[in-house]
Amino acid sequence: RIPNLLINGASGIAVGMATNMLPHNLSEVIAGIKATVDNPEITIDELIEYVKAPDFPTGGTIYGYEGVKEAFHTGRGRVVMRARANVEPIGDRERIIVTEIPYQINKADMIKRQWELCNEKKIEGISEIRDESSREGMRIVYELRRDAISNVVLNNLYKYSALQTSFSINNV
Protein backbone atom coordinates (compact mmCIF):
# COMPACT_ATOMS: atom_id res chain seq x y z
CA ARG A 1 0.00 0.00 0.00
CA ILE A 2 1.15 3.53 -0.79
CA PRO A 3 -0.46 6.91 0.00
CA ASN A 4 -1.81 7.87 -3.43
CA LEU A 5 -3.33 11.04 -1.98
CA LEU A 6 0.12 12.31 -1.03
CA ILE A 7 1.80 11.20 -4.27
CA ASN A 8 -0.86 12.50 -6.68
CA GLY A 9 -2.09 15.45 -4.65
CA ALA A 10 -5.72 16.43 -4.26
CA SER A 11 -7.88 19.51 -4.28
CA GLY A 12 -11.51 19.93 -3.36
CA ILE A 13 -14.25 20.89 -0.96
CA ALA A 14 -16.45 18.45 0.92
CA VAL A 15 -18.81 18.95 3.83
CA GLY A 16 -17.62 22.52 4.32
CA MET A 17 -13.93 21.59 4.54
CA ALA A 18 -11.42 22.42 1.81
CA THR A 19 -8.20 20.61 1.03
CA ASN A 20 -5.32 21.35 -1.30
CA MET A 21 -2.56 18.75 -1.18
CA LEU A 22 0.39 19.07 -3.54
CA PRO A 23 1.93 16.05 -5.30
CA HIS A 24 5.12 14.47 -3.93
CA ASN A 25 7.88 12.32 -5.42
CA LEU A 26 7.10 8.58 -5.33
CA SER A 27 10.58 7.42 -4.31
CA GLU A 28 10.85 10.06 -1.57
CA VAL A 29 7.45 9.07 -0.14
CA ILE A 30 8.42 5.37 -0.18
CA ALA A 31 11.69 6.20 1.61
CA GLY A 32 9.65 8.17 4.18
CA ILE A 33 7.31 5.20 4.67
CA LYS A 34 10.28 2.87 5.24
CA ALA A 35 11.75 5.31 7.77
CA THR A 36 8.40 5.52 9.56
CA VAL A 37 8.09 1.71 9.68
CA ASP A 38 11.64 1.43 11.06
CA ASN A 39 11.03 4.20 13.60
CA PRO A 40 7.33 4.80 14.43
CA GLU A 41 8.37 7.71 16.71
CA ILE A 42 10.03 9.61 13.83
CA THR A 43 9.76 13.39 14.08
CA ILE A 44 8.64 15.68 11.27
CA ASP A 45 12.15 17.14 10.97
CA GLU A 46 13.60 13.64 10.58
CA LEU A 47 10.94 12.77 8.00
CA ILE A 48 11.81 15.91 5.98
CA GLU A 49 15.21 14.29 5.31
CA TYR A 50 13.34 11.74 3.18
CA VAL A 51 10.40 13.73 1.80
CA LYS A 52 12.06 17.05 1.06
CA ALA A 53 9.29 19.05 -0.65
CA PRO A 54 6.37 18.72 -3.04
CA ASP A 55 7.34 17.50 -6.52
CA PHE A 56 5.53 19.14 -9.41
CA PRO A 57 5.07 17.26 -12.71
CA THR A 58 5.64 20.40 -14.80
CA GLY A 59 8.93 21.18 -13.07
CA GLY A 60 9.74 24.69 -11.98
CA THR A 61 11.57 25.76 -8.85
CA ILE A 62 10.27 26.20 -5.32
CA TYR A 63 11.26 29.73 -4.34
CA GLY A 64 11.93 29.71 -0.61
CA TYR A 65 11.56 26.75 1.72
CA GLU A 66 9.79 28.24 4.76
CA GLY A 67 6.30 27.59 3.34
CA VAL A 68 7.16 23.95 2.76
CA LYS A 69 8.45 23.49 6.32
CA GLU A 70 5.39 25.26 7.72
CA ALA A 71 3.09 22.96 5.72
CA PHE A 72 4.89 19.85 6.95
CA HIS A 73 4.65 20.99 10.57
CA THR A 74 1.13 22.48 10.63
CA GLY A 75 -0.66 21.12 7.55
CA ARG A 76 -0.97 24.63 6.11
CA GLY A 77 1.53 26.71 4.18
CA ARG A 78 2.26 28.67 1.04
CA VAL A 79 4.68 27.54 -1.66
CA VAL A 80 5.97 29.99 -4.26
CA MET A 81 6.81 28.41 -7.63
CA ARG A 82 8.94 29.96 -10.35
CA ALA A 83 9.48 28.90 -13.92
CA ARG A 84 12.96 27.70 -14.85
CA ALA A 85 14.44 30.35 -17.13
CA ASN A 86 17.84 30.98 -18.70
CA VAL A 87 19.21 34.00 -20.56
CA GLU A 88 21.04 33.31 -23.84
CA PRO A 89 23.01 35.87 -25.84
CA ILE A 90 22.17 35.76 -29.55
CA GLY A 91 24.23 38.17 -31.64
CA ASP A 92 23.87 41.67 -30.23
CA ARG A 93 20.67 40.75 -28.37
CA GLU A 94 19.60 38.40 -25.65
CA ARG A 95 16.68 36.06 -25.24
CA ILE A 96 15.02 34.38 -22.30
CA ILE A 97 14.37 30.64 -22.61
CA VAL A 98 11.78 29.05 -20.29
CA THR A 99 11.96 25.26 -20.04
CA GLU A 100 9.66 24.58 -17.07
CA ILE A 101 6.54 26.41 -15.90
CA PRO A 102 4.73 26.34 -12.54
CA TYR A 103 2.24 23.60 -11.71
CA GLN A 104 -1.34 23.92 -13.06
CA ILE A 105 -0.54 26.84 -15.38
CA ASN A 106 -1.98 26.68 -18.88
CA LYS A 107 0.92 27.52 -21.18
CA ALA A 108 -1.17 28.95 -24.04
CA ASP A 109 -3.17 31.22 -21.71
CA MET A 110 0.01 32.34 -19.99
CA ILE A 111 1.69 33.31 -23.28
CA LYS A 112 -1.44 35.13 -24.46
CA ARG A 113 -1.62 37.11 -21.19
CA GLN A 114 2.09 37.96 -21.37
CA TRP A 115 1.65 39.34 -24.88
CA GLU A 116 -1.27 41.46 -23.63
CA LEU A 117 0.96 42.78 -20.83
CA CYS A 118 3.58 43.71 -23.43
CA ASN A 119 0.96 45.58 -25.47
CA GLU A 120 -0.23 47.38 -22.30
CA LYS A 121 3.43 48.40 -21.63
CA LYS A 122 3.46 46.68 -18.21
CA ILE A 123 6.28 44.47 -19.47
CA GLU A 124 8.71 46.21 -21.80
CA GLY A 125 11.68 44.97 -23.76
CA ILE A 126 10.15 41.91 -25.44
CA SER A 127 9.97 41.96 -29.23
CA GLU A 128 8.58 38.44 -29.76
CA ILE A 129 7.27 35.44 -27.82
CA ARG A 130 7.47 31.99 -29.41
CA ASP A 131 6.36 28.60 -28.17
CA GLU A 132 8.95 26.13 -29.49
CA SER A 133 7.77 23.21 -27.38
CA SER A 134 7.99 19.75 -28.92
CA ARG A 135 8.26 16.11 -27.92
CA GLU A 136 11.72 16.82 -26.56
CA GLY A 137 10.29 19.21 -23.98
CA MET A 138 8.94 22.64 -23.23
CA ARG A 139 10.64 25.72 -24.68
CA ILE A 140 9.19 29.21 -24.63
CA VAL A 141 11.42 31.88 -26.20
CA TYR A 142 11.22 35.59 -25.37
CA GLU A 143 13.21 37.60 -27.91
CA LEU A 144 14.40 40.83 -26.30
CA ARG A 145 14.99 44.21 -27.89
CA ARG A 146 18.54 45.47 -28.21
CA ASP A 147 18.14 48.00 -25.40
CA ALA A 148 16.41 45.58 -22.98
CA ILE A 149 18.07 44.38 -19.79
CA SER A 150 17.30 40.66 -19.50
CA ASN A 151 17.17 40.52 -15.68
CA VAL A 152 14.71 43.43 -15.54
CA VAL A 153 12.46 41.82 -18.18
CA LEU A 154 12.61 38.44 -16.41
CA ASN A 155 11.77 39.98 -13.03
CA ASN A 156 8.80 41.78 -14.61
CA LEU A 157 7.64 38.49 -16.15
CA TYR A 158 7.83 36.90 -12.70
CA LYS A 159 6.02 39.83 -11.11
CA TYR A 160 3.17 40.35 -13.59
CA SER A 161 2.64 36.95 -15.22
CA ALA A 162 2.15 33.32 -14.25
CA LEU A 163 5.88 32.56 -14.47
CA GLN A 164 5.74 32.90 -10.68
CA THR A 165 2.72 31.67 -8.76
CA SER A 166 1.97 30.60 -5.22
CA PHE A 167 0.08 27.59 -3.96
CA SER A 168 -1.69 27.37 -0.66
CA ILE A 169 -1.31 24.03 1.03
CA ASN A 170 -4.20 22.85 3.19
CA ASN A 171 -3.74 19.22 4.22
CA VAL A 172 -7.07 18.36 5.86
XYZ file of N, CA and C in Angstrom:
516
model
N 0.844 -1.188 0.000
C 0.000 0.000 0.000
C 0.884 1.244 0.000
N 0.451 2.241 -0.776
C 1.153 3.528 -0.794
C 0.120 4.647 -0.678
N 0.489 5.788 -0.153
C -0.462 6.906 0.004
C -0.645 7.688 -1.304
N -1.562 7.208 -2.144
C -1.815 7.869 -3.434
C -2.193 9.334 -3.270
N -2.901 9.658 -2.223
C -3.325 11.036 -1.984
C -2.118 11.967 -1.869
N -1.079 11.512 -1.198
C 0.124 12.312 -1.025
C 0.955 12.363 -2.315
N 0.995 11.269 -3.050
C 1.799 11.205 -4.271
C 1.144 11.994 -5.398
N -0.164 11.831 -5.579
C -0.857 12.498 -6.684
C -1.356 13.888 -6.330
N -1.505 14.172 -5.052
C -2.088 15.445 -4.648
C -3.596 15.399 -4.778
N -4.261 16.370 -4.200
C -5.715 16.432 -4.260
C -6.160 17.855 -3.986
N -7.322 18.191 -4.510
C -7.883 19.512 -4.278
C -9.396 19.398 -4.314
N -10.060 19.989 -3.345
C -11.505 19.934 -3.362
C -12.130 20.428 -2.079
N -13.465 20.452 -2.115
C -14.249 20.887 -0.964
C -15.298 19.818 -0.702
N -15.421 19.411 0.549
C -16.450 18.445 0.916
C -16.914 18.750 2.326
N -18.201 18.761 2.528
C -18.808 18.951 3.830
C -18.249 20.196 4.523
N -18.069 21.252 3.758
C -17.618 22.518 4.324
C -16.140 22.592 4.649
N -15.364 21.583 4.269
C -13.926 21.588 4.539
C -13.171 21.503 3.219
N -12.210 22.393 3.038
C -11.424 22.418 1.808
C -10.073 21.753 2.039
N -9.543 21.168 0.984
C -8.202 20.607 1.033
C -7.464 20.964 -0.245
N -6.167 21.112 -0.139
C -5.317 21.349 -1.299
C -3.964 20.718 -0.987
N -3.795 19.487 -1.421
C -2.559 18.747 -1.182
C -1.748 18.741 -2.469
N -0.470 19.045 -2.368
C 0.389 19.071 -3.538
C 0.994 17.691 -3.776
N 1.334 17.360 -5.021
C 1.931 16.047 -5.303
C 3.361 15.950 -4.779
N 3.775 14.726 -4.441
C 5.119 14.472 -3.927
C 5.780 13.364 -4.749
N 7.088 13.295 -4.679
C 7.879 12.317 -5.415
C 7.660 10.914 -4.857
N 7.404 9.953 -5.741
C 7.099 8.580 -5.326
C 8.241 7.957 -4.526
N 9.464 8.062 -5.011
C 10.579 7.417 -4.309
C 10.853 8.081 -2.961
N 10.672 9.387 -2.859
C 10.849 10.062 -1.571
C 9.785 9.610 -0.574
N 8.539 9.492 -1.028
C 7.450 9.066 -0.139
C 7.683 7.629 0.334
N 8.126 6.759 -0.572
C 8.418 5.370 -0.183
C 9.555 5.331 0.847
N 10.594 6.136 0.634
C 11.692 6.205 1.608
C 11.175 6.708 2.960
N 10.250 7.668 2.949
C 9.646 8.166 4.178
C 8.809 7.103 4.879
N 8.104 6.294 4.092
C 7.309 5.198 4.674
C 8.231 4.186 5.341
N 9.318 3.817 4.652
C 10.278 2.873 5.235
C 10.849 3.414 6.543
N 11.201 4.700 6.549
C 11.754 5.306 7.766
C 10.732 5.298 8.894
N 9.458 5.520 8.550
C 8.401 5.520 9.563
C 8.161 4.108 10.101
N 8.241 3.095 9.231
C 8.088 1.710 9.681
C 9.250 1.328 10.599
N 10.462 1.737 10.235
C 11.638 1.426 11.056
C 11.618 2.166 12.387
N 11.060 3.384 12.379
C 11.032 4.198 13.595
C 9.655 4.877 13.700
N 8.672 4.217 14.335
C 7.332 4.799 14.431
C 7.289 6.131 15.184
N 8.306 6.461 15.947
C 8.367 7.712 16.706
C 9.125 8.800 15.944
N 9.263 8.660 14.645
C 10.028 9.612 13.832
C 9.411 11.011 13.941
N 10.251 12.014 14.012
C 9.756 13.392 14.081
C 9.581 13.946 12.667
N 8.866 15.044 12.572
C 8.643 15.676 11.269
C 9.971 16.130 10.669
N 10.841 16.689 11.475
C 12.145 17.142 10.971
C 12.979 15.974 10.452
N 12.888 14.827 11.077
C 13.598 13.642 10.581
C 12.957 13.134 9.296
N 11.647 13.219 9.206
C 10.942 12.772 8.003
C 11.237 13.674 6.806
N 11.491 14.966 7.059
C 11.813 15.910 5.982
C 13.119 15.528 5.289
N 13.982 14.775 5.961
C 15.207 14.294 5.315
C 14.890 13.344 4.170
N 13.745 12.683 4.220
C 13.343 11.736 3.179
C 12.403 12.384 2.169
N 11.365 13.040 2.654
C 10.398 13.728 1.796
C 10.725 15.215 1.898
N 11.488 15.710 0.946
C 12.061 17.053 1.058
C 11.066 18.177 0.768
N 10.227 17.990 -0.239
C 9.293 19.046 -0.654
C 8.318 18.455 -1.656
N 7.245 19.178 -1.971
C 6.367 18.725 -3.045
C 7.143 18.608 -4.361
N 6.688 17.734 -5.222
C 7.338 17.498 -6.515
C 6.299 17.734 -7.601
N 6.521 18.742 -8.413
C 5.534 19.141 -9.413
C 5.838 18.505 -10.763
N 4.829 17.934 -11.434
C 5.069 17.256 -12.710
C 5.522 18.194 -13.831
N 5.218 19.476 -13.748
C 5.635 20.400 -14.805
C 6.997 21.017 -14.515
N 7.612 20.645 -13.408
C 8.925 21.184 -13.068
C 8.797 22.517 -12.368
N 9.717 23.406 -12.661
C 9.743 24.686 -11.977
C 10.590 24.587 -10.722
N 10.725 25.679 -10.030
C 11.568 25.761 -8.848
C 10.761 26.306 -7.682
N 10.893 25.664 -6.534
C 10.269 26.198 -5.325
C 11.147 27.344 -4.848
N 10.543 28.503 -4.689
C 11.261 29.726 -4.345
C 11.073 29.989 -2.858
N 12.038 29.585 -2.066
C 11.928 29.711 -0.610
C 11.375 28.434 -0.010
N 11.918 28.032 1.133
C 11.562 26.753 1.722
C 10.707 26.872 2.978
N 10.537 28.070 3.510
C 9.794 28.243 4.762
C 8.344 27.768 4.648
N 7.689 28.024 3.527
C 6.304 27.593 3.340
C 6.172 26.084 3.344
N 7.162 25.406 2.781
C 7.156 23.946 2.759
C 7.298 23.404 4.183
N 8.253 23.942 4.943
C 8.449 23.489 6.323
C 7.207 23.755 7.171
N 6.603 24.920 6.976
C 5.390 25.257 7.724
C 4.265 24.275 7.398
N 4.132 23.912 6.119
C 3.090 22.964 5.716
C 3.338 21.586 6.307
N 4.581 21.152 6.352
C 4.888 19.850 6.946
C 4.588 19.835 8.446
N 4.844 20.942 9.115
C 4.648 20.987 10.568
C 3.195 21.245 10.971
N 2.483 22.080 10.223
C 1.130 22.479 10.630
C 0.018 21.974 9.712
N 0.358 21.526 8.517
C -0.663 21.123 7.550
C -1.100 22.263 6.652
N -0.636 23.460 6.935
C -0.969 24.625 6.115
C 0.314 25.385 5.789
N 0.360 25.937 4.581
C 1.532 26.709 4.181
C 1.326 27.305 2.802
N 2.319 28.015 2.350
C 2.256 28.672 1.042
C 3.575 28.427 0.337
N 3.496 27.846 -0.864
C 4.680 27.535 -1.656
C 4.693 28.445 -2.881
N 5.810 29.132 -3.079
C 5.965 29.989 -4.258
C 6.753 29.208 -5.303
N 6.191 29.133 -6.515
C 6.811 28.411 -7.632
C 7.249 29.399 -8.701
N 8.435 29.155 -9.249
C 8.941 29.959 -10.355
C 9.278 29.063 -11.527
N 9.078 29.605 -12.713
C 9.484 28.898 -13.924
C 11.003 28.814 -13.967
N 11.523 27.813 -14.657
C 12.964 27.697 -14.852
C 13.310 28.445 -16.136
N 14.110 29.489 -15.996
C 14.436 30.353 -17.132
C 15.941 30.589 -17.213
N 16.438 30.683 -18.436
C 17.842 30.985 -18.696
C 17.918 32.126 -19.701
N 18.982 32.912 -19.616
C 19.213 34.000 -20.557
C 20.326 33.569 -21.506
N 20.054 33.676 -22.818
C 21.045 33.313 -23.835
C 21.384 34.539 -24.670
N 22.665 34.806 -24.890
C 23.014 35.866 -25.837
C 22.850 35.331 -27.266
N 22.326 36.146 -28.148
C 22.174 35.764 -29.553
C 22.536 36.987 -30.395
N 23.743 37.002 -30.907
C 24.225 38.170 -31.644
C 24.389 39.347 -30.703
N 23.789 40.476 -31.076
C 23.868 41.672 -30.228
C 22.658 41.803 -29.302
N 21.857 40.770 -29.231
C 20.668 40.753 -28.368
C 20.757 39.609 -27.375
N 19.738 39.531 -26.554
C 19.604 38.396 -25.646
C 18.193 37.846 -25.775
N 18.021 36.637 -25.307
C 16.679 36.062 -25.243
C 16.559 35.237 -23.983
N 15.332 35.154 -23.502
C 15.024 34.379 -22.300
C 14.381 33.078 -22.758
N 14.896 31.966 -22.268
C 14.371 30.645 -22.609
C 13.758 30.043 -21.345
N 12.479 29.695 -21.407
C 11.779 29.054 -20.290
C 11.574 27.590 -20.647
N 12.057 26.698 -19.777
C 11.965 25.263 -20.044
C 11.017 24.532 -19.093
N 10.621 25.171 -18.006
C 9.662 24.579 -17.069
C 8.775 25.694 -16.541
N 7.469 25.418 -16.426
C 6.537 26.415 -15.904
C 5.911 25.893 -14.614
N 5.347 26.785 -13.797
C 4.728 26.337 -12.542
C 3.566 25.363 -12.772
N 3.290 24.610 -11.733
C 2.240 23.598 -11.714
C 0.869 24.227 -11.954
N 0.040 23.551 -12.749
C -1.345 23.916 -13.060
C -1.479 25.237 -13.811
N -0.473 25.638 -14.541
C -0.541 26.837 -15.380
C -0.737 26.395 -16.821
N -1.737 26.964 -17.474
C -1.982 26.676 -18.883
C -1.005 27.516 -19.710
N -0.144 26.843 -20.453
C 0.921 27.517 -21.183
C 0.375 28.492 -22.222
N -0.619 28.093 -22.990
C -1.170 28.954 -24.041
C -1.803 30.215 -23.449
N -2.566 30.058 -22.366
C -3.175 31.221 -21.715
C -2.116 32.142 -21.123
N -1.056 31.553 -20.572
C 0.013 32.345 -19.987
C 0.705 33.195 -21.056
N 1.018 32.591 -22.202
C 1.692 33.314 -23.281
C 0.790 34.425 -23.822
N -0.501 34.120 -23.967
C -1.445 35.129 -24.459
C -1.500 36.321 -23.493
N -1.568 36.037 -22.197
C -1.625 37.110 -21.195
C -0.326 37.909 -21.163
N 0.813 37.254 -21.340
C 2.090 37.964 -21.373
C 2.161 38.910 -22.566
N 1.658 38.473 -23.700
C 1.650 39.341 -24.882
C 0.742 40.548 -24.650
N -0.389 40.334 -23.977
C -1.272 41.455 -23.631
C -0.559 42.433 -22.700
N 0.202 41.921 -21.728
C 0.962 42.784 -20.826
C 2.026 43.585 -21.578
N 2.604 42.984 -22.597
C 3.580 43.711 -23.429
C 2.884 44.834 -24.199
N 1.709 44.559 -24.734
C 0.963 45.582 -25.471
C 0.486 46.704 -24.558
N 0.196 46.376 -23.285
C -0.231 47.383 -22.302
C 0.958 48.143 -21.708
N 2.178 47.776 -22.097
C 3.428 48.404 -21.627
C 3.726 48.120 -20.157
N 3.104 47.085 -19.574
C 3.456 46.683 -18.211
C 4.781 45.938 -18.217
N 5.005 45.164 -19.270
C 6.278 44.474 -19.466
C 6.876 45.031 -20.743
N 8.052 45.625 -20.630
C 8.706 46.209 -21.800
C 10.007 45.493 -22.093
N 10.402 45.542 -23.352
C 11.677 44.966 -23.758
C 11.555 43.675 -24.538
N 10.348 43.156 -24.691
C 10.152 41.909 -25.437
C 9.683 42.247 -26.846
N 10.379 41.713 -27.848
C 9.971 41.957 -29.232
C 9.135 40.812 -29.794
N 9.322 39.598 -29.247
C 8.583 38.444 -29.764
C 8.535 37.345 -28.713
N 7.410 36.617 -28.676
C 7.267 35.445 -27.819
C 6.925 34.270 -28.713
N 7.714 33.194 -28.596
C 7.471 31.994 -29.410
C 7.391 30.763 -28.515
N 6.460 29.893 -28.844
C 6.362 28.600 -28.168
C 7.021 27.575 -29.083
N 8.209 27.116 -28.700
C 8.955 26.134 -29.488
C 8.918 24.756 -28.838
N 7.892 24.491 -28.059
C 7.775 23.205 -27.375
C 7.570 22.086 -28.387
N 8.128 20.924 -28.053
C 7.993 19.754 -28.921
C 8.013 18.501 -28.052
N 8.181 17.358 -28.675
C 8.257 16.108 -27.920
C 9.471 16.063 -27.006
N 10.507 16.802 -27.369
C 11.721 16.817 -26.559
C 11.530 17.597 -25.264
N 10.541 18.454 -25.192
C 10.292 19.206 -23.975
C 9.722 20.584 -24.236
N 9.511 21.298 -23.148
C 8.937 22.637 -23.226
C 10.036 23.654 -23.526
N 9.704 24.640 -24.353
C 10.642 25.717 -24.677
C 9.833 26.918 -25.133
N 9.841 27.948 -24.291
C 9.193 29.213 -24.627
C 10.314 30.240 -24.770
N 10.346 30.948 -25.910
C 11.422 31.883 -26.199
C 10.873 33.305 -26.187
N 11.542 34.160 -25.423
C 11.218 35.589 -25.369
C 12.385 36.334 -26.010
N 12.174 36.814 -27.223
C 13.212 37.596 -27.906
C 13.174 39.012 -27.336
N 14.324 39.506 -26.912
C 14.401 40.827 -26.301
C 14.888 41.862 -27.300
N 14.490 43.098 -27.071
C 14.986 44.206 -27.889
C 16.444 44.468 -27.544
N 17.117 45.188 -28.414
C 18.541 45.472 -28.205
C 18.810 46.242 -26.913
N 17.916 47.158 -26.572
C 18.137 48.004 -25.395
C 17.601 47.389 -24.098
N 17.031 46.208 -24.160
C 16.405 45.584 -22.984
C 17.458 44.942 -22.081
N 17.225 45.030 -20.784
C 18.073 44.378 -19.788
C 17.352 43.090 -19.376
N 17.972 41.955 -19.659
C 17.296 40.664 -19.504
C 16.811 40.411 -18.083
N 17.596 40.766 -17.068
C 17.168 40.523 -15.683
C 15.948 41.356 -15.306
N 15.868 42.573 -15.812
C 14.708 43.429 -15.540
C 13.466 42.839 -16.194
N 13.602 42.412 -17.456
C 12.462 41.817 -18.178
C 12.009 40.544 -17.468
N 12.959 39.695 -17.086
C 12.613 38.439 -16.412
C 11.923 38.697 -15.076
N 12.423 39.641 -14.297
C 11.771 39.977 -13.026
C 10.364 40.521 -13.243
N 10.152 41.296 -14.296
C 8.802 41.778 -14.614
C 7.897 40.636 -15.046
N 8.435 39.667 -15.784
C 7.643 38.486 -16.146
C 7.236 37.714 -14.894
N 8.168 37.563 -13.953
C 7.831 36.896 -12.697
C 6.769 37.685 -11.926
N 6.907 38.995 -11.912
C 6.016 39.835 -11.112
C 4.598 39.902 -11.676
N 4.477 40.082 -12.991
C 3.168 40.351 -13.591
C 2.506 39.146 -14.254
N 3.241 38.075 -14.498
C 2.635 36.954 -15.220
C 2.689 35.683 -14.378
N 2.235 34.602 -14.957
C 2.146 33.325 -14.250
C 3.478 32.569 -14.222
N 4.579 33.219 -14.601
C 5.882 32.560 -14.469
C 6.252 32.396 -12.997
N 5.600 33.121 -12.118
C 5.737 32.902 -10.677
C 4.344 32.881 -10.079
N 4.027 31.798 -9.409
C 2.719 31.671 -8.759
C 2.920 31.092 -7.367
N 1.892 31.192 -6.557
C 1.969 30.602 -5.221
C 0.813 29.615 -5.050
N 1.075 28.599 -4.256
C 0.080 27.588 -3.963
C -0.136 27.521 -2.465
N -1.370 27.538 -2.078
C -1.695 27.374 -0.663
C -1.869 25.891 -0.385
N -1.191 25.423 0.617
C -1.313 24.026 1.028
C -2.270 23.959 2.204
N -3.231 23.065 2.115
C -4.196 22.855 3.190
C -4.443 21.354 3.284
N -3.652 20.682 4.097
C -3.745 19.221 4.224
C -4.753 18.853 5.311
N -6.021 18.758 4.915
C -7.066 18.362 5.863
C -7.275 16.865 5.743
